[in-house]
Amino acid sequence: MSGMHDIPLAAIAEALARREFSSVEITEALLQRIESTNPALNAFVTIDREGALRAAAAADAARARGATGRLLGVPIAHKDLFCPAGLRTTCGSRMLGDFVPPYDAPVVERLAAAGCVNLGKTNMDEFAMGSSNETSWFGPVRNPWDTARVPGGSSGGSAAAVAARHAPDGPATD
């Protein structure tokens, strides 16, 4: 299905519940979108292709067994300050460049329990200290509507990822 990246979160949830497409299909479509457009935007610092497809397949299997849930199988992206166990979390800093948390942050834990699929980690101002998203060790995030501009805020990677249709939602901070 072409254009799957343009489907908003609520419509994805409804389509998954009606089995119009699978979580694996929407996740793969979004991963392809990320891989093709992220180099110009730098919205993601970590893309978790294998983990996302594994979680999507688990969500599809759970639905096949009769599980329900509003967010079951819905792909999202997390700001790089929220820790998912086993996935690099840098907070946009060189100092944490190799940090892999052994625990989930509460927001990650709750969204995973609801069945969300984590596509990866979005770029941010280092330690969320900035307002333009230009201070990340991994480079500035570009606004998908005008790459000569920044998306703003320390959560600019999440904002850019959602605006660029990399993910239908990107939990972040203010």
mmCIF file with all atom_site columns, N, CA and C in Angstrom, residues 43-80:
data_model
loop_
_atom_site.group_PDB
_atom_site.id
_atom_site.type_symbol
_atom_site.label_atom_id
_atom_site.label_alt_id
_atom_site.label_comp_id
_atom_site.label_asym_id
_atom_site.label_entity_id
_atom_site.label_seq_id
_atom_site.pdbx_PDB_ins_code
_atom_site.Cartn_x
_atom_site.Cartn_y
_atom_site.Cartn_z
_atom_site.occupancy
_atom_site.B_iso_or_equiv
_atom_site.pdbx_formal_charge
_atom_site.auth_seq_id
_atom_site.auth_comp_id
_atom_site.auth_asym_id
_atom_site.auth_atom_id
_atom_site.pdbx_PDB_model_num
ATOM 1   N N  . ALA A 1 43 ? 16.500 13.507  11.818 1.00 0.00 ? 43 ALA A N  1
ATOM 2   C CA . ALA A 1 43 ? 15.494 13.428  12.877 1.00 0.00 ? 43 ALA A CA 1
ATOM 3   C C  . ALA A 1 43 ? 15.766 12.253  13.817 1.00 0.00 ? 43 ALA A C  1
ATOM 4   N N  . PHE A 1 44 ? 16.315 11.159  13.300 1.00 0.00 ? 44 PHE A N  1
ATOM 5   C CA . PHE A 1 44 ? 16.602 9.968   14.107 1.00 0.00 ? 44 PHE A CA 1
ATOM 6   C C  . PHE A 1 44 ? 18.096 9.843   14.356 1.00 0.00 ? 44 PHE A C  1
ATOM 7   N N  . VAL A 1 45 ? 18.464 9.464   15.571 1.00 0.00 ? 45 VAL A N  1
ATOM 8   C CA . VAL A 1 45 ? 19.855 9.124   15.852 1.00 0.00 ? 45 VAL A CA 1
ATOM 9   C C  . VAL A 1 45 ? 20.028 7.611   15.906 1.00 0.00 ? 45 VAL A C  1
ATOM 10  N N  . THR A 1 46 ? 18.968 6.890   16.201 1.00 0.00 ? 46 THR A N  1
ATOM 11  C CA . THR A 1 46 ? 19.000 5.432   16.227 1.00 0.00 ? 46 THR A CA 1
ATOM 12  C C  . THR A 1 46 ? 17.730 4.902   15.587 1.00 0.00 ? 46 THR A C  1
ATOM 13  N N  . ILE A 1 47 ? 17.874 4.078   14.575 1.00 0.00 ? 47 ILE A N  1
ATOM 14  C CA . ILE A 1 47 ? 16.736 3.420   13.945 1.00 0.00 ? 47 ILE A CA 1
ATOM 15  C C  . ILE A 1 47 ? 16.816 1.955   14.351 1.00 0.00 ? 47 ILE A C  1
ATOM 16  N N  . ASP A 1 48 ? 15.748 1.445   14.924 1.00 0.00 ? 48 ASP A N  1
ATOM 17  C CA . ASP A 1 48 ? 15.736 0.070   15.424 1.00 0.00 ? 48 ASP A CA 1
ATOM 18  C C  . ASP A 1 48 ? 14.918 -0.832  14.496 1.00 0.00 ? 48 ASP A C  1
ATOM 19  N N  . ARG A 1 49 ? 15.428 -1.028  13.283 1.00 0.00 ? 49 ARG A N  1
ATOM 20  C CA . ARG A 1 49 ? 14.714 -1.825  12.282 1.00 0.00 ? 49 ARG A CA 1
ATOM 21  C C  . ARG A 1 49 ? 14.366 -3.220  12.801 1.00 0.00 ? 49 ARG A C  1
ATOM 22  N N  . GLU A 1 50 ? 15.343 -3.935  13.317 1.00 0.00 ? 50 GLU A N  1
ATOM 23  C CA . GLU A 1 50 ? 15.107 -5.316  13.755 1.00 0.00 ? 50 GLU A CA 1
ATOM 24  C C  . GLU A 1 50 ? 14.133 -5.368  14.934 1.00 0.00 ? 50 GLU A C  1
ATOM 25  N N  . GLY A 1 51 ? 14.352 -4.506  15.922 1.00 0.00 ? 51 GLY A N  1
ATOM 26  C CA . GLY A 1 51 ? 13.473 -4.487  17.085 1.00 0.00 ? 51 GLY A CA 1
ATOM 27  C C  . GLY A 1 51 ? 12.054 -4.083  16.727 1.00 0.00 ? 51 GLY A C  1
ATOM 28  N N  . ALA A 1 52 ? 11.929 -3.109  15.830 1.00 0.00 ? 52 ALA A N  1
ATOM 29  C CA . ALA A 1 52 ? 10.599 -2.651  15.422 1.00 0.00 ? 52 ALA A CA 1
ATOM 30  C C  . ALA A 1 52 ? 9.853  -3.754  14.672 1.00 0.00 ? 52 ALA A C  1
ATOM 31  N N  . LEU A 1 53 ? 10.533 -4.421  13.760 1.00 0.00 ? 53 LEU A N  1
ATOM 32  C CA . LEU A 1 53 ? 9.862  -5.494  13.016 1.00 0.00 ? 53 LEU A CA 1
ATOM 33  C C  . LEU A 1 53 ? 9.528  -6.680  13.918 1.00 0.00 ? 53 LEU A C  1
ATOM 34  N N  . ARG A 1 54 ? 10.369 -6.949  14.887 1.00 0.00 ? 54 ARG A N  1
ATOM 35  C CA . ARG A 1 54 ? 10.087 -8.011  15.857 1.00 0.00 ? 54 ARG A CA 1
ATOM 36  C C  . ARG A 1 54 ? 8.853  -7.653  16.689 1.00 0.00 ? 54 ARG A C  1
ATOM 37  N N  . ALA A 1 55 ? 8.776  -6.406  17.168 1.00 0.00 ? 55 ALA A N  1
ATOM 38  C CA . ALA A 1 55 ? 7.629  -5.956  17.964 1.00 0.00 ? 55 ALA A CA 1
ATOM 39  C C  . ALA A 1 55 ? 6.356  -5.935  17.120 1.00 0.00 ? 55 ALA A C  1
ATOM 40  N N  . ALA A 1 56 ? 6.473  -5.533  15.860 1.00 0.00 ? 56 ALA A N  1
ATOM 41  C CA . ALA A 1 56 ? 5.312  -5.506  14.970 1.00 0.00 ? 56 ALA A CA 1
ATOM 42  C C  . ALA A 1 56 ? 4.782  -6.917  14.731 1.00 0.00 ? 56 ALA A C  1
ATOM 43  N N  . ALA A 1 57 ? 5.689  -7.863  14.512 1.00 0.00 ? 57 ALA A N  1
ATOM 44  C CA . ALA A 1 57 ? 5.274  -9.258  14.314 1.00 0.00 ? 57 ALA A CA 1
ATOM 45  C C  . ALA A 1 57 ? 4.606  -9.802  15.575 1.00 0.00 ? 57 ALA A C  1
ATOM 46  N N  . ALA A 1 58 ? 5.127  -9.431  16.738 1.00 0.00 ? 58 ALA A N  1
ATOM 47  C CA . ALA A 1 58 ? 4.516  -9.865  18.001 1.00 0.00 ? 58 ALA A CA 1
ATOM 48  C C  . ALA A 1 58 ? 3.120  -9.270  18.157 1.00 0.00 ? 58 ALA A C  1
ATOM 49  N N  . ALA A 1 59 ? 2.962  -8.016  17.764 1.00 0.00 ? 59 ALA A N  1
ATOM 50  C CA . ALA A 1 59 ? 1.635  -7.379  17.833 1.00 0.00 ? 59 ALA A CA 1
ATOM 51  C C  . ALA A 1 59 ? 0.666  -8.072  16.882 1.00 0.00 ? 59 ALA A C  1
ATOM 52  N N  . ASP A 1 60 ? 1.124  -8.394  15.678 1.00 0.00 ? 60 ASP A N  1
ATOM 53  C CA . ASP A 1 60 ? 0.259  -9.099  14.729 1.00 0.00 ? 60 ASP A CA 1
ATOM 54  C C  . ASP A 1 60 ? -0.128 -10.474 15.264 1.00 0.00 ? 60 ASP A C  1
ATOM 55  N N  . ALA A 1 61 ? 0.819  -11.177 15.869 1.00 0.00 ? 61 ALA A N  1
ATOM 56  C CA . ALA A 1 61 ? 0.522  -12.496 16.444 1.00 0.00 ? 61 ALA A CA 1
ATOM 57  C C  . ALA A 1 61 ? -0.467 -12.367 17.596 1.00 0.00 ? 61 ALA A C  1
ATOM 58  N N  . ALA A 1 62 ? -0.316 -11.331 18.409 1.00 0.00 ? 62 ALA A N  1
ATOM 59  C CA . ALA A 1 62 ? -1.247 -11.108 19.524 1.00 0.00 ? 62 ALA A CA 1
ATOM 60  C C  . ALA A 1 62 ? -2.658 -10.837 18.985 1.00 0.00 ? 62 ALA A C  1
ATOM 61  N N  . ARG A 1 63 ? -2.771 -10.033 17.939 1.00 0.00 ? 63 ARG A N  1
ATOM 62  C CA . ARG A 1 63 ? -4.089 -9.780  17.328 1.00 0.00 ? 63 ARG A CA 1
ATOM 63  C C  . ARG A 1 63 ? -4.683 -11.077 16.788 1.00 0.00 ? 63 ARG A C  1
ATOM 64  N N  . ALA A 1 64 ? -3.855 -11.904 16.179 1.00 0.00 ? 64 ALA A N  1
ATOM 65  C CA . ALA A 1 64 ? -4.332 -13.181 15.628 1.00 0.00 ? 64 ALA A CA 1
ATOM 66  C C  . ALA A 1 64 ? -4.870 -14.091 16.723 1.00 0.00 ? 64 ALA A C  1
ATOM 67  N N  . ARG A 1 65 ? -4.343 -13.943 17.934 1.00 0.00 ? 65 ARG A N  1
ATOM 68  C CA . ARG A 1 65 ? -4.818 -14.726 19.088 1.00 0.00 ? 65 ARG A CA 1
ATOM 69  C C  . ARG A 1 65 ? -6.030 -14.079 19.756 1.00 0.00 ? 65 ARG A C  1
ATOM 70  N N  . GLY A 1 66 ? -6.472 -12.936 19.224 1.00 0.00 ? 66 GLY A N  1
ATOM 71  C CA . GLY A 1 66 ? -7.653 -12.280 19.765 1.00 0.00 ? 66 GLY A CA 1
ATOM 72  C C  . GLY A 1 66 ? -7.380 -11.079 20.656 1.00 0.00 ? 66 GLY A C  1
ATOM 73  N N  . ALA A 1 67 ? -6.129 -10.715 20.815 1.00 0.00 ? 67 ALA A N  1
ATOM 74  C CA . ALA A 1 67 ? -5.805 -9.553  21.651 1.00 0.00 ? 67 ALA A CA 1
ATOM 75  C C  . ALA A 1 67 ? -6.324 -8.284  20.990 1.00 0.00 ? 67 ALA A C  1
ATOM 76  N N  . THR A 1 68 ? -6.702 -7.353  21.810 1.00 0.00 ? 68 THR A N  1
ATOM 77  C CA . THR A 1 68 ? -7.142 -6.056  21.320 1.00 0.00 ? 68 THR A CA 1
ATOM 78  C C  . THR A 1 68 ? -6.396 -4.991  22.101 1.00 0.00 ? 68 THR A C  1
ATOM 79  N N  . GLY A 1 69 ? -6.532 -3.810  21.666 1.00 0.00 ? 69 GLY A N  1
ATOM 80  C CA . GLY A 1 69 ? -5.884 -2.690  22.344 1.00 0.00 ? 69 GLY A CA 1
ATOM 81  C C  . GLY A 1 69 ? -5.779 -1.552  21.367 1.00 0.00 ? 69 GLY A C  1
ATOM 82  N N  . ARG A 1 70 ? -6.123 -0.387  21.799 1.00 0.00 ? 70 ARG A N  1
ATOM 83  C CA . ARG A 1 70 ? -6.167 0.783   20.909 1.00 0.00 ? 70 ARG A CA 1
ATOM 84  C C  . ARG A 1 70 ? -4.827 1.037   20.219 1.00 0.00 ? 70 ARG A C  1
ATOM 85  N N  . LEU A 1 71 ? -3.716 0.797   20.910 1.00 0.00 ? 71 LEU A N  1
ATOM 86  C CA . LEU A 1 71 ? -2.396 1.083   20.350 1.00 0.00 ? 71 LEU A CA 1
ATOM 87  C C  . LEU A 1 71 ? -1.633 -0.166  19.910 1.00 0.00 ? 71 LEU A C  1
ATOM 88  N N  . LEU A 1 72 ? -2.257 -1.309  19.991 1.00 0.00 ? 72 LEU A N  1
ATOM 89  C CA . LEU A 1 72 ? -1.583 -2.564  19.651 1.00 0.00 ? 72 LEU A CA 1
ATOM 90  C C  . LEU A 1 72 ? -1.095 -2.549  18.207 1.00 0.00 ? 72 LEU A C  1
ATOM 91  N N  . GLY A 1 73 ? 0.235  -2.551  18.046 1.00 0.00 ? 73 GLY A N  1
ATOM 92  C CA . GLY A 1 73 ? 0.858  -2.585  16.733 1.00 0.00 ? 73 GLY A CA 1
ATOM 93  C C  . GLY A 1 73 ? 1.115  -1.232  16.101 1.00 0.00 ? 73 GLY A C  1
ATOM 94  N N  . VAL A 1 74 ? 0.760  -0.147  16.797 1.00 0.00 ? 74 VAL A N  1
ATOM 95  C CA . VAL A 1 74 ? 0.957  1.198   16.241 1.00 0.00 ? 74 VAL A CA 1
ATOM 96  C C  . VAL A 1 74 ? 2.420  1.615   16.398 1.00 0.00 ? 74 VAL A C  1
ATOM 97  N N  . PRO A 1 75 ? 3.085  1.973   15.303 1.00 0.00 ? 75 PRO A N  1
ATOM 98  C CA . PRO A 1 75 ? 4.490  2.408   15.383 1.00 0.00 ? 75 PRO A CA 1
ATOM 99  C C  . PRO A 1 75 ? 4.614  3.849   15.899 1.00 0.00 ? 75 PRO A C  1
ATOM 100 N N  . ILE A 1 76 ? 5.626  4.081   16.718 1.00 0.00 ? 76 ILE A N  1
ATOM 101 C CA . ILE A 1 76 ? 5.936  5.410   17.242 1.00 0.00 ? 76 ILE A CA 1
ATOM 102 C C  . ILE A 1 76 ? 7.455  5.560   17.285 1.00 0.00 ? 76 ILE A C  1
ATOM 103 N N  . ALA A 1 77 ? 7.912  6.744   17.651 1.00 0.00 ? 77 ALA A N  1
ATOM 104 C CA . ALA A 1 77 ? 9.344  6.988   17.846 1.00 0.00 ? 77 ALA A CA 1
ATOM 105 C C  . ALA A 1 77 ? 9.515  7.703   19.179 1.00 0.00 ? 77 ALA A C  1
ATOM 106 N N  . HIS A 1 78 ? 10.575 7.392   19.906 1.00 0.00 ? 78 HIS A N  1
ATOM 107 C CA . HIS A 1 78 ? 10.822 8.013   21.206 1.00 0.00 ? 78 HIS A CA 1
ATOM 108 C C  . HIS A 1 78 ? 11.957 9.027   21.130 1.00 0.00 ? 78 HIS A C  1
ATOM 109 N N  . LYS A 1 79 ? 11.775 10.144  21.807 1.00 0.00 ? 79 LYS A N  1
ATOM 110 C CA . LYS A 1 79 ? 12.852 11.113  21.971 1.00 0.00 ? 79 LYS A CA 1
ATOM 111 C C  . LYS A 1 79 ? 14.027 10.402  22.628 1.00 0.00 ? 79 LYS A C  1
ATOM 112 N N  . ASP A 1 80 ? 15.223 10.775  22.256 1.00 0.00 ? 80 ASP A N  1
ATOM 113 C CA . ASP A 1 80 ? 16.423 10.066  22.702 1.00 0.00 ? 80 ASP A CA 1
ATOM 114 C C  . ASP A 1 80 ? 16.766 10.262  24.178 1.00 0.00 ? 80 ASP A C  1
#
